[in-house]
Coordinates of C-alpha atoms in Angstrom, one line a residue:
Chain A
X1 CA -51.2 48.5 3.1
X2 CA -52.9 49.9 0.0
X3 CA -51.7 48.5 -3.3
X4 CA -51.5 52.0 -4.8
X5 CA -49.1 53.0 -2.0
X6 CA -45.6 53.8 -3.2
X7 CA -44.0 51.8 -0.4
X8 CA -46.0 48.7 -1.3
X9 CA -44.9 48.9 -4.9
X10 CA -41.3 49.1 -3.7
X11 CA -41.7 46.0 -1.6
X12 CA -43.5 44.1 -4.3
X13 CA -41.6 41.1 -5.7
X14 CA -42.6 40.2 -9.3
X15 CA -42.1 36.5 -9.8
X16 CA -42.6 35.6 -13.4
X17 CA -45.0 32.6 -13.8
X18 CA -46.0 30.3 -16.6
X19 CA -43.9 29.3 -19.7
X20 CA -42.6 32.7 -21.0
X21 CA -39.2 34.2 -21.7
X22 CA -39.1 36.1 -18.4
X23 CA -39.7 33.0 -16.4
X24 CA -37.2 30.9 -18.4
X25 CA -34.6 33.6 -17.9
X26 CA -35.2 33.6 -14.1
X27 CA -35.0 29.8 -14.0
X28 CA -31.8 29.7 -16.0
X29 CA -30.3 32.3 -13.6
X30 CA -31.3 30.0 -10.7
X31 CA -29.6 27.0 -12.5
X32 CA -26.5 29.1 -13.0
X33 CA -26.4 30.3 -9.4
X34 CA -26.8 26.8 -8.1
X35 CA -23.8 25.8 -10.3
X36 CA -21.8 28.7 -9.0
X37 CA -22.6 27.7 -5.4
X38 CA -21.4 24.2 -6.0
X39 CA -18.1 25.5 -7.4
X40 CA -17.6 27.7 -4.4
X41 CA -18.2 24.7 -2.0
X42 CA -15.8 22.6 -4.2
X43 CA -13.0 25.2 -4.0
X44 CA -13.4 25.4 -0.2
X45 CA -12.0 21.9 -0.1
X46 CA -8.9 21.8 -2.4
X47 CA -7.8 18.3 -1.4
X48 CA -11.2 16.9 -2.2
X49 CA -11.3 18.8 -5.5
X50 CA -7.9 17.4 -6.7
X51 CA -8.8 13.9 -5.5
X52 CA -12.0 14.0 -7.5
X53 CA -10.2 15.4 -10.6
X54 CA -7.8 12.4 -10.7
X55 CA -10.4 9.8 -9.7
X56 CA -11.4 9.0 -13.4
X57 CA -7.8 8.1 -14.1
X58 CA -7.4 6.0 -10.9
X59 CA -10.5 3.9 -11.8
X60 CA -9.4 3.5 -15.4
X61 CA -5.9 2.2 -14.7
X62 CA -6.9 -1.1 -13.2
X63 CA -9.0 -1.9 -16.3
X64 CA -6.0 -1.1 -18.6
X65 CA -3.4 -2.9 -16.6
X66 CA -5.6 -5.9 -16.1
X67 CA -6.4 -6.0 -19.8
X68 CA -2.7 -5.8 -20.8
X69 CA -1.8 -8.5 -18.2
X70 CA -4.5 -10.8 -19.7
X71 CA -3.3 -10.6 -23.3
X72 CA 0.3 -9.8 -22.7
X73 CA 0.3 -6.6 -24.7
X74 CA -2.2 -4.2 -26.1
X75 CA -3.6 -6.4 -28.9
X76 CA -6.3 -9.0 -28.3
X77 CA -7.0 -11.5 -31.0
X78 CA -10.4 -12.4 -29.5
X79 CA -11.5 -8.7 -29.1
X80 CA -10.6 -8.2 -32.8
X81 CA -12.8 -11.1 -33.8
X82 CA -15.7 -9.7 -31.7
X83 CA -15.6 -6.0 -32.7
X84 CA -13.1 -5.7 -35.6
X85 CA -10.5 -3.8 -33.5
X86 CA -8.1 -5.6 -31.1
X87 CA -6.5 -2.5 -29.5
X88 CA -7.4 -3.0 -25.8
X89 CA -6.1 0.4 -24.7
X90 CA -8.2 2.4 -27.1
X91 CA -11.2 0.2 -26.6
X92 CA -11.1 0.5 -22.8
X93 CA -10.3 4.2 -22.8
X94 CA -13.2 5.1 -25.1
X95 CA -15.5 3.0 -22.9
X96 CA -14.3 4.3 -19.5
X97 CA -14.3 7.9 -20.7
X98 CA -18.1 7.8 -20.3
X99 CA -18.3 6.0 -17.0
X100 CA -17.7 9.0 -14.9
X101 CA -20.7 10.7 -16.5
X102 CA -22.9 7.9 -15.2
X103 CA -21.6 8.9 -11.8
X104 CA -22.6 12.4 -12.5
X105 CA -26.2 11.4 -13.1
X106 CA -26.4 9.0 -10.2
X107 CA -24.3 10.7 -7.5
X108 CA -24.1 14.4 -8.3
X109 CA -27.7 14.8 -9.4
X110 CA -29.2 12.0 -7.4
X111 CA -27.7 13.4 -4.2
X112 CA -27.9 17.1 -4.8
X113 CA -31.2 17.3 -2.9
X114 CA -30.0 14.9 -0.2
X115 CA -26.9 16.9 0.4
X116 CA -28.9 20.1 1.0
X117 CA -30.7 18.1 3.6
X118 CA -27.4 17.1 5.3
X119 CA -26.2 20.8 5.2
X120 CA -29.5 21.9 6.7
X121 CA -30.4 24.2 3.7
X122 CA -33.0 22.0 2.0
X123 CA -36.0 23.8 3.5
X124 CA -34.6 27.2 2.7
X125 CA -34.2 26.1 -1.0
X126 CA -37.7 24.6 -1.0
X127 CA -39.3 27.9 -0.1
X128 CA -37.4 30.0 -2.8
X129 CA -39.7 31.0 -5.7
X130 CA -37.9 28.8 -8.3
X131 CA -38.2 25.3 -9.6
X132 CA -36.7 22.6 -7.5
X133 CA -35.6 20.9 -10.8
X134 CA -33.5 24.1 -11.5
X135 CA -31.5 23.3 -8.4
X136 CA -30.8 19.8 -9.5
X137 CA -29.9 20.9 -13.0
X138 CA -27.5 23.5 -11.6
X139 CA -25.7 20.9 -9.7
X140 CA -25.7 18.7 -12.7
X141 CA -24.0 21.4 -14.7
X142 CA -21.3 21.8 -12.1
X143 CA -20.8 18.1 -12.0
X144 CA -20.7 17.7 -15.8
X145 CA -18.0 20.4 -16.1
X146 CA -16.0 18.8 -13.2
X147 CA -16.2 15.4 -14.8
X148 CA -15.2 16.8 -18.2
X149 CA -12.0 18.3 -16.6
X150 CA -11.3 14.9 -15.0
X151 CA -11.8 13.2 -18.4
X152 CA -9.4 15.6 -20.1
X153 CA -6.7 14.8 -17.5
X154 CA -7.4 11.1 -18.1
X155 CA -7.0 11.6 -21.9
X156 CA -3.7 13.4 -21.6
X157 CA -2.2 10.9 -19.2
X158 CA -3.3 7.8 -21.2
X159 CA -2.3 9.4 -24.5
X160 CA 1.2 10.1 -23.3
X161 CA 1.7 6.9 -21.3
X162 CA 0.1 4.3 -23.6
X163 CA -0.8 6.1 -26.8
X164 CA -4.3 6.2 -28.4
X165 CA -5.4 5.4 -31.9
X166 CA -8.4 7.6 -32.4
X167 CA -10.0 8.8 -35.6
X168 CA -9.8 12.6 -35.4
X169 CA -12.7 13.0 -38.0
X170 CA -14.9 11.0 -35.7
X171 CA -14.7 13.4 -32.7
X172 CA -17.5 15.7 -33.8
X173 CA -20.2 13.1 -34.3
X174 CA -18.9 11.4 -31.1
X175 CA -19.5 14.6 -29.3
X176 CA -23.1 14.7 -30.7
X177 CA -23.7 11.2 -29.4
X178 CA -22.3 12.3 -26.1
X179 CA -24.6 15.3 -25.8
X180 CA -27.6 13.1 -26.5
X181 CA -26.5 10.5 -23.9
X182 CA -26.1 13.3 -21.3
X183 CA -29.7 14.4 -22.0
X184 CA -31.0 11.0 -21.2
X185 CA -28.6 10.6 -18.2
X186 CA -30.0 13.9 -16.8
X187 CA -33.5 12.3 -16.9
X188 CA -32.1 9.3 -15.1
X189 CA -30.4 11.6 -12.5
X190 CA -33.7 13.4 -11.9
X191 CA -35.4 10.1 -11.1
X192 CA -32.6 9.2 -8.6
X193 CA -32.8 12.7 -7.0
X194 CA -36.6 12.1 -6.5
X195 CA -35.7 8.8 -4.8
X196 CA -33.2 10.6 -2.6
X197 CA -36.1 12.7 -1.3
X198 CA -38.0 9.8 0.0
X199 CA -35.4 7.2 1.0
X200 CA -33.5 7.6 4.2
X201 CA -30.6 5.4 2.9
X202 CA -30.8 6.5 -0.7
X203 CA -27.2 6.0 -1.4
X204 CA -27.8 2.2 -1.2
X205 CA -30.3 2.5 -4.1
X206 CA -28.0 4.8 -6.0
X207 CA -25.0 2.6 -5.7
X208 CA -27.0 -0.5 -6.6
X209 CA -28.3 1.2 -9.7
X210 CA -24.8 2.5 -10.6
X211 CA -23.4 -1.0 -10.2
X212 CA -26.1 -2.5 -12.4
X213 CA -25.7 0.2 -15.1
X214 CA -22.0 -0.4 -15.1
X215 CA -22.4 -4.1 -15.9
X216 CA -25.0 -3.3 -18.6
X217 CA -22.7 -0.7 -20.3
X218 CA -20.0 -2.2 -22.6
X219 CA -17.2 -0.2 -21.0
X220 CA -14.4 -2.7 -21.0
X221 CA -16.0 -5.5 -23.0
X222 CA -18.3 -5.7 -26.0
X223 CA -22.0 -6.0 -25.4
X224 CA -21.9 -9.5 -27.0
X225 CA -20.3 -11.1 -24.0
X226 CA -23.4 -10.3 -21.9
X227 CA -26.3 -12.8 -21.7
X228 CA -29.1 -12.0 -24.2
X229 CA -31.5 -10.7 -21.4
X230 CA -28.8 -8.3 -20.2
X231 CA -28.1 -7.1 -23.8
X232 CA -31.8 -6.3 -24.2
X233 CA -32.0 -4.6 -20.9
X234 CA -29.0 -2.4 -21.8
X235 CA -31.0 -0.8 -24.6
X236 CA -33.1 0.9 -21.9
X237 CA -30.1 2.9 -20.7
X238 CA -28.3 5.5 -22.8
X239 CA -24.8 4.4 -22.0
X240 CA -24.7 1.2 -24.1
X241 CA -26.0 2.7 -27.4
X242 CA -23.8 5.8 -26.8
X243 CA -20.6 3.7 -26.2
X244 CA -21.2 1.7 -29.3
X245 CA -22.0 4.7 -31.4
X246 CA -19.0 6.7 -30.2
X247 CA -16.6 3.7 -30.7
X248 CA -17.8 3.3 -34.3
X249 CA -16.9 6.9 -35.0
X250 CA -13.6 6.9 -33.0
X251 CA -12.0 3.5 -33.5
X252 CA -10.7 2.3 -36.9
X253 CA -12.3 -0.9 -38.2
X254 CA -14.8 -1.0 -35.3
X255 CA -18.1 -2.5 -36.2
X256 CA -21.2 -1.7 -34.2
X257 CA -22.6 -4.7 -32.4
X258 CA -26.2 -3.6 -32.0
X259 CA -28.9 -0.8 -31.8
X260 CA -29.2 0.3 -35.5
X261 CA -29.5 4.1 -35.7
X262 CA -27.8 5.3 -32.5
X263 CA -28.9 8.9 -32.9
X264 CA -32.6 8.0 -33.1
X265 CA -32.2 5.5 -30.2
X266 CA -30.6 8.1 -28.0
X267 CA -33.2 10.8 -28.9
X268 CA -36.0 8.5 -28.0
X269 CA -34.3 7.5 -24.7
X270 CA -33.6 11.1 -23.9
X271 CA -37.2 12.2 -24.3
X272 CA -38.5 9.1 -22.4
X273 CA -36.1 9.5 -19.4
X274 CA -36.6 13.3 -19.1
X275 CA -40.3 12.9 -19.2
X276 CA -40.3 10.1 -16.7
X277 CA -37.8 11.9 -14.5
X278 CA -39.9 15.2 -14.4
X279 CA -43.1 13.3 -13.7
X280 CA -41.5 11.2 -10.9
X281 CA -39.9 14.3 -9.4
X282 CA -43.1 16.3 -9.4
X283 CA -45.1 13.5 -7.8
X284 CA -42.4 12.9 -5.1
X285 CA -42.1 16.7 -4.5
X286 CA -45.8 17.0 -3.7
X287 CA -45.8 13.8 -1.7
X288 CA -42.9 14.8 0.6
X289 CA -44.2 18.3 1.2
X290 CA -47.7 16.9 2.1
X291 CA -46.3 14.4 4.5
X292 CA -43.7 16.7 6.0
X293 CA -40.8 14.3 5.1
X294 CA -38.3 17.0 4.2
X295 CA -37.0 17.4 7.7
X296 CA -36.3 13.7 8.1
X297 CA -32.9 12.3 7.3
Chain B
X1 CA -3.4 -9.3 47.1
X2 CA -5.3 -6.0 47.0
X3 CA -3.3 -4.9 43.9
X4 CA -4.1 -8.2 42.2
X5 CA -7.8 -7.8 42.7
X6 CA -7.6 -4.1 41.6
X7 CA -5.8 -5.2 38.4
X8 CA -8.5 -7.8 37.8
X9 CA -11.2 -5.2 38.2
X10 CA -9.4 -2.8 35.7
X11 CA -9.1 -5.6 33.2
X12 CA -12.8 -6.5 33.6
X13 CA -13.8 -2.8 33.2
X14 CA -11.7 -2.5 30.0
X15 CA -13.2 -5.7 28.6
X16 CA -16.6 -4.3 29.5
X17 CA -15.9 -1.2 27.5
X18 CA -14.7 -3.3 24.5
X19 CA -17.8 -5.5 24.7
X20 CA -20.3 -2.7 24.9
X21 CA -18.6 -0.8 22.0
X22 CA -19.0 -4.0 19.9
X23 CA -22.7 -4.4 21.0
X24 CA -23.4 -0.7 20.2
X25 CA -21.9 -0.9 16.7
X26 CA -23.7 -4.2 15.9
X27 CA -27.0 -2.7 17.1
X28 CA -26.4 0.3 14.8
X29 CA -25.7 -1.9 11.9
X30 CA -28.7 -4.1 12.5
X31 CA -30.9 -1.0 12.5
X32 CA -30.1 -0.6 8.7
X33 CA -30.8 -4.0 7.1
X34 CA -30.6 -2.6 3.6
X35 CA -27.0 -1.7 4.3
X36 CA -26.2 -5.3 5.4
X37 CA -27.8 -6.7 2.2
X38 CA -25.8 -4.1 0.2
X39 CA -22.4 -5.0 1.6
X40 CA -23.1 -8.7 1.5
X41 CA -24.0 -8.8 -2.2
X42 CA -23.2 -5.7 -4.2
X43 CA -19.4 -5.7 -4.1
X44 CA -19.7 -8.7 -6.4
X45 CA -21.2 -6.4 -9.0
X46 CA -18.0 -4.3 -8.9
X47 CA -15.8 -7.1 -10.1
X48 CA -18.1 -8.8 -12.6
X49 CA -17.0 -6.3 -15.3
X50 CA -13.4 -7.6 -14.9
X51 CA -14.6 -11.2 -15.4
X52 CA -16.6 -10.1 -18.6
X53 CA -13.5 -8.2 -19.7
X54 CA -11.4 -11.3 -19.4
X55 CA -13.9 -13.4 -21.4
X56 CA -13.9 -10.7 -24.2
X57 CA -10.1 -10.4 -24.3
X58 CA -9.0 -14.0 -24.1
X59 CA -12.1 -15.9 -25.2
X60 CA -12.1 -18.4 -22.3
X61 CA -11.6 -18.7 -18.6
X62 CA -7.8 -19.0 -18.8
X63 CA -5.1 -16.6 -19.9
X64 CA -1.7 -17.9 -21.0
X65 CA 0.0 -14.6 -20.1
X66 CA -1.6 -14.6 -16.7
X67 CA -0.3 -18.1 -16.2
X68 CA 3.2 -17.0 -17.1
X69 CA 3.1 -14.1 -14.5
X70 CA 1.2 -15.7 -11.6
X71 CA 1.6 -19.4 -12.2
X72 CA -2.1 -19.8 -12.7
X73 CA -4.0 -18.8 -15.8
X74 CA -7.4 -18.8 -14.1
X75 CA -8.3 -15.1 -13.9
X76 CA -11.7 -15.5 -12.3
X77 CA -10.5 -16.8 -8.8
X78 CA -7.7 -14.3 -9.1
X79 CA -10.2 -11.4 -9.4
X80 CA -12.6 -12.9 -6.7
X81 CA -9.8 -13.3 -4.1
X82 CA -8.6 -9.7 -4.9
X83 CA -12.1 -8.3 -4.5
X84 CA -13.0 -10.1 -1.3
X85 CA -9.7 -9.1 0.5
X86 CA -10.1 -5.6 -0.8
X87 CA -13.5 -5.4 0.8
X88 CA -11.7 -5.4 4.1
X89 CA -9.9 -2.2 3.0
X90 CA -13.2 -0.6 2.1
X91 CA -15.0 -1.4 5.3
X92 CA -12.2 -1.2 7.8
X93 CA -10.5 2.0 6.5
X94 CA -13.6 4.0 5.8
X95 CA -15.5 2.4 8.7
X96 CA -12.9 3.2 11.4
X97 CA -12.2 6.7 10.3
X98 CA -15.9 7.5 9.8
X99 CA -16.8 5.8 13.1
X100 CA -15.1 8.6 15.0
X101 CA -16.7 11.2 12.8
X102 CA -20.1 9.6 13.2
X103 CA -19.7 10.0 17.0
X104 CA -19.1 13.7 16.3
X105 CA -22.1 14.1 14.0
X106 CA -24.3 12.3 16.5
X107 CA -23.0 14.5 19.3
X108 CA -21.6 11.6 21.3
X109 CA -17.9 12.1 20.7
X110 CA -17.4 14.4 23.7
X111 CA -19.0 11.9 26.0
X112 CA -17.0 9.0 24.6
X113 CA -13.7 10.9 25.0
X114 CA -14.7 12.2 28.5
X115 CA -15.6 8.7 29.8
X116 CA -13.3 7.5 32.6
X117 CA -11.7 4.7 30.6
X118 CA -8.7 4.2 28.3
X119 CA -9.7 5.3 24.8
X120 CA -7.6 2.6 23.3
X121 CA -10.3 0.1 24.5
X122 CA -13.0 2.1 22.8
X123 CA -11.0 1.9 19.6
X124 CA -10.4 -1.8 20.0
X125 CA -14.2 -2.3 20.4
X126 CA -14.8 -0.3 17.3
X127 CA -12.1 -2.2 15.4
X128 CA -13.4 -5.6 16.4
X129 CA -17.0 -4.8 15.5
X130 CA -15.8 -3.5 12.1
X131 CA -13.8 -6.7 11.6
X132 CA -16.7 -8.9 12.5
X133 CA -19.0 -7.2 10.0
X134 CA -16.3 -7.2 7.3
X135 CA -15.7 -10.9 7.8
X136 CA -19.5 -11.7 7.6
X137 CA -19.7 -9.6 4.3
X138 CA -16.5 -11.3 3.0
X139 CA -17.9 -14.8 3.7
X140 CA -21.1 -13.9 2.0
X141 CA -19.3 -12.5 -1.1
X142 CA -17.0 -15.6 -1.3
X143 CA -20.0 -18.0 -0.9
X144 CA -21.9 -16.3 -3.7
X145 CA -18.8 -16.2 -5.9
X146 CA -18.2 -20.0 -5.3
X147 CA -21.8 -20.7 -6.3
X148 CA -21.7 -18.3 -9.4
X149 CA -18.3 -19.0 -10.8
X150 CA -17.7 -22.6 -9.6
X151 CA -14.6 -22.0 -7.6
X152 CA -13.5 -24.9 -5.4
X153 CA -12.5 -24.2 -1.8
X154 CA -11.5 -26.7 0.9
X155 CA -11.5 -26.3 4.6
X156 CA -7.7 -27.2 4.7
X157 CA -7.0 -24.1 2.6
X158 CA -9.3 -21.8 4.5
X159 CA -7.6 -22.3 7.9
X160 CA -4.3 -20.6 6.9
X161 CA -6.2 -18.1 4.8
X162 CA -8.1 -17.1 8.0
X163 CA -4.8 -16.6 9.7
X164 CA -3.5 -14.3 7.0
X165 CA -6.8 -12.4 7.0
X166 CA -6.2 -11.7 10.7
X167 CA -2.8 -10.4 9.9
X168 CA -4.2 -8.2 7.2
X169 CA -6.9 -6.8 9.6
X170 CA -4.1 -6.0 12.1
X171 CA -2.2 -3.9 9.5
X172 CA -5.4 -2.2 8.5
X173 CA -6.1 -1.4 12.1
X174 CA -2.8 0.4 12.2
X175 CA -3.7 2.5 9.2
X176 CA -7.3 3.1 10.5
X177 CA -5.8 4.3 13.8
X178 CA -3.6 6.8 12.0
X179 CA -6.6 8.0 10.0
X180 CA -8.8 8.2 13.1
X181 CA -6.1 10.3 14.7
X182 CA -6.1 12.7 11.8
X183 CA -9.9 12.7 11.8
X184 CA -9.8 14.0 15.4
X185 CA -7.7 16.9 14.4
X186 CA -8.5 17.7 10.8
X187 CA -12.1 16.4 10.6
X188 CA -12.3 15.7 6.9
X189 CA -11.2 12.0 7.2
X190 CA -13.2 11.0 4.2
X191 CA -10.8 12.4 1.7
X192 CA -7.9 10.8 3.5
X193 CA -9.6 7.4 3.5
X194 CA -10.5 7.8 -0.2
X195 CA -6.9 8.8 -1.1
X196 CA -5.5 5.8 0.8
X197 CA -8.1 3.6 -0.9
X198 CA -6.9 4.9 -4.3
X199 CA -3.3 4.0 -3.4
X200 CA -4.3 0.5 -2.4
X201 CA -6.4 0.1 -5.5
X202 CA -3.6 1.0 -7.9
X203 CA -0.4 -0.2 -6.1
X204 CA -1.7 -3.5 -4.5
X205 CA -2.3 -6.4 -6.8
X206 CA -6.1 -6.3 -6.3
X207 CA -7.1 -6.7 -10.0
X208 CA -3.8 -7.6 -11.7
X209 CA -0.5 -9.2 -10.7
X210 CA 2.0 -6.8 -9.1
X211 CA 4.5 -7.6 -11.9
X212 CA 2.2 -5.6 -14.3
X213 CA 3.3 -2.4 -12.6
X214 CA 6.5 -0.5 -13.3
X215 CA 9.4 -1.3 -10.9
X216 CA 9.1 1.9 -8.8
X217 CA 5.4 1.2 -8.3
X218 CA 6.1 -2.5 -7.4
X219 CA 8.5 -1.2 -4.6
X220 CA 5.8 1.1 -3.3
X221 CA 3.2 -1.6 -3.5
X222 CA 5.4 -3.8 -1.3
X223 CA 5.0 -1.4 1.6
X224 CA 1.2 -2.1 1.6
X225 CA 0.0 -5.0 3.9
X226 CA -2.8 -5.9 1.3
X227 CA -0.1 -6.8 -1.3
X228 CA 1.4 -9.5 0.9
X229 CA -2.0 -10.8 2.0
X230 CA -3.1 -11.1 -1.6
X231 CA 0.2 -12.8 -2.7
X232 CA 0.0 -15.3 0.2
X233 CA -3.8 -16.1 -0.1
X234 CA -3.5 -16.6 -3.9
X235 CA -0.5 -18.9 -3.4
X236 CA -2.6 -21.0 -0.9
X237 CA -5.8 -21.0 -2.9
X238 CA -4.7 -21.0 -6.5
X239 CA -1.2 -22.7 -6.5
X240 CA -1.8 -25.0 -3.5
X241 CA 1.4 -23.7 -1.8
X242 CA 2.1 -24.2 1.9
X243 CA 3.5 -21.9 4.6
X244 CA 7.1 -22.9 3.8
X245 CA 6.8 -21.4 0.3
X246 CA 5.5 -18.0 1.4
X247 CA 7.2 -17.6 4.9
X248 CA 9.1 -14.5 3.7
X249 CA 5.9 -12.7 2.7
X250 CA 4.3 -13.7 6.1
X251 CA 7.3 -12.2 7.9
X252 CA 7.1 -9.0 5.8
X253 CA 3.4 -8.8 6.6
X254 CA 4.1 -9.2 10.4
X255 CA 6.8 -6.5 10.3
X256 CA 4.5 -4.0 8.5
X257 CA 1.6 -4.8 10.9
X258 CA 3.8 -4.1 13.9
X259 CA 5.1 -0.8 12.5
X260 CA 1.6 0.4 11.5
X261 CA 0.1 -0.6 14.9
X262 CA 2.8 1.2 16.8
X263 CA 2.6 4.3 14.7
X264 CA -1.3 4.2 14.9
X265 CA -1.5 4.0 18.7
X266 CA 1.2 6.6 19.2
X267 CA -0.4 9.1 16.8
X268 CA -3.9 8.6 18.2
X269 CA -2.8 9.2 21.8
X270 CA -0.8 12.3 20.7
X271 CA -3.7 13.7 18.6
X272 CA -6.2 13.0 21.4
X273 CA -4.1 14.9 23.9
X274 CA -3.6 17.7 21.4
X275 CA -7.4 18.1 20.5
X276 CA -8.3 18.0 24.2
X277 CA -5.9 20.8 25.0
X278 CA -7.0 22.9 21.9
X279 CA -10.8 22.1 22.5
X280 CA -11.1 21.0 18.9
X281 CA -12.9 17.8 19.8
X282 CA -16.4 19.3 19.6
X283 CA -15.7 21.0 16.2
X284 CA -17.2 19.3 13.1

């Protein structure tokens, strides 16, 4: 068909390419649609939706009840000596609040691509004229909002059951730290989703990484109780500096145990993890397409 | 005479079904060595944060308040025992429910259910293979914990503990059968398994003594077989108690096991009949 033909022009699809406003807008639309798709799937299974909403609370309660059983109340003399504040409920809550977001990075993002493979839609997504990373980010957006809802439920229940002593004026800077942490976690999630493309039993790697990251993050204990090597290793992941930074803004008398300027630390980690994630994802993407591994699961 | 040899042949065929189901499941497991390594080692990582939390909160390896509630202030073995027994819940509950679903995903469920044998023996085979793998993983986790945390375990204690673990497994079989039955009809067994897992995690004394819960939650917790198994095993291993001290808990565990098994077998047969009639077996 001749290009000057009217019918040809009607059939022509203009895909914006390169780094320009039109392309960015198209990619953002793909991210948004991927997020909407996940919400639609989520609402199709209401029992699963509710179960996942209350899961942050279910996993927090054992830490709280165990902590209270250990010290016989909500005040620990030893914890006060280590970090300046002995309120175990507030300490654990501010730590565990972030744990679910590690799950967001590892499970929701890491398995977004793998899930498409299980549903049989991965190849269809792969041939759409949009970035594969956009799909992953769309699912990350859905998961972040979902996790935030779960955390709000967690906050309400814990506040009314146990009571929380948080500094209101510290909420804004704590949210800033949280945003920086999420940026780095997204980078981490992109790496995991790349692994999910190659590994047949990728959940084993994801769960293992999640377990290691949980230990290296000072969720229910201060970083100081970890061996020195583990303390140094925790600096490579965003959760440890974010937890320490947020606690120093939210808890009265809390003194930060390590890391110096948390904002700069998290900015550096965010840039490094995102760069590393994008490079690994690109390389894996090319590799699996060349080898025809997409169909295998 | 003829009837007796017929009965022998039926028994042999049923045992053949059980044996082959075990062999099939073990072969499937052996095909994924990374999964074996994962279940043998990684559950330890899930309870290490609780041990570190203990060190941060009490500044040592013993808690005076724990001693007041449980009779032993050593929280490390308390946590280890809770985690190891809870690993049976993870593998048996999810394993059994998902096993049926896996047959559906692999396209073999129709053949299994159409085979000329009693389906109860297929389920027994699945349950025994899940128990075998769970026990191997539990032994591995316990051995690593003994080496890492310096727990002392004697053979004399392990014999009654083994007996209690069998009773726990029987109770979990009952729950798994109920879930397998729902899985046949309603397919999404995963959410059901997860929800029951949540209930066990909160209401059974896996991470903390049951006395830490409010009274209504303690009553609810006492309907769960894991609660009794944990109380008995901890009494044997941490307090050096014998059977005469915990016989009431053993009887309670036996009664709960019996009720769950009966309910499980009845529900499974009923659901199987219902799905056959409605043709819902091949849906997934």
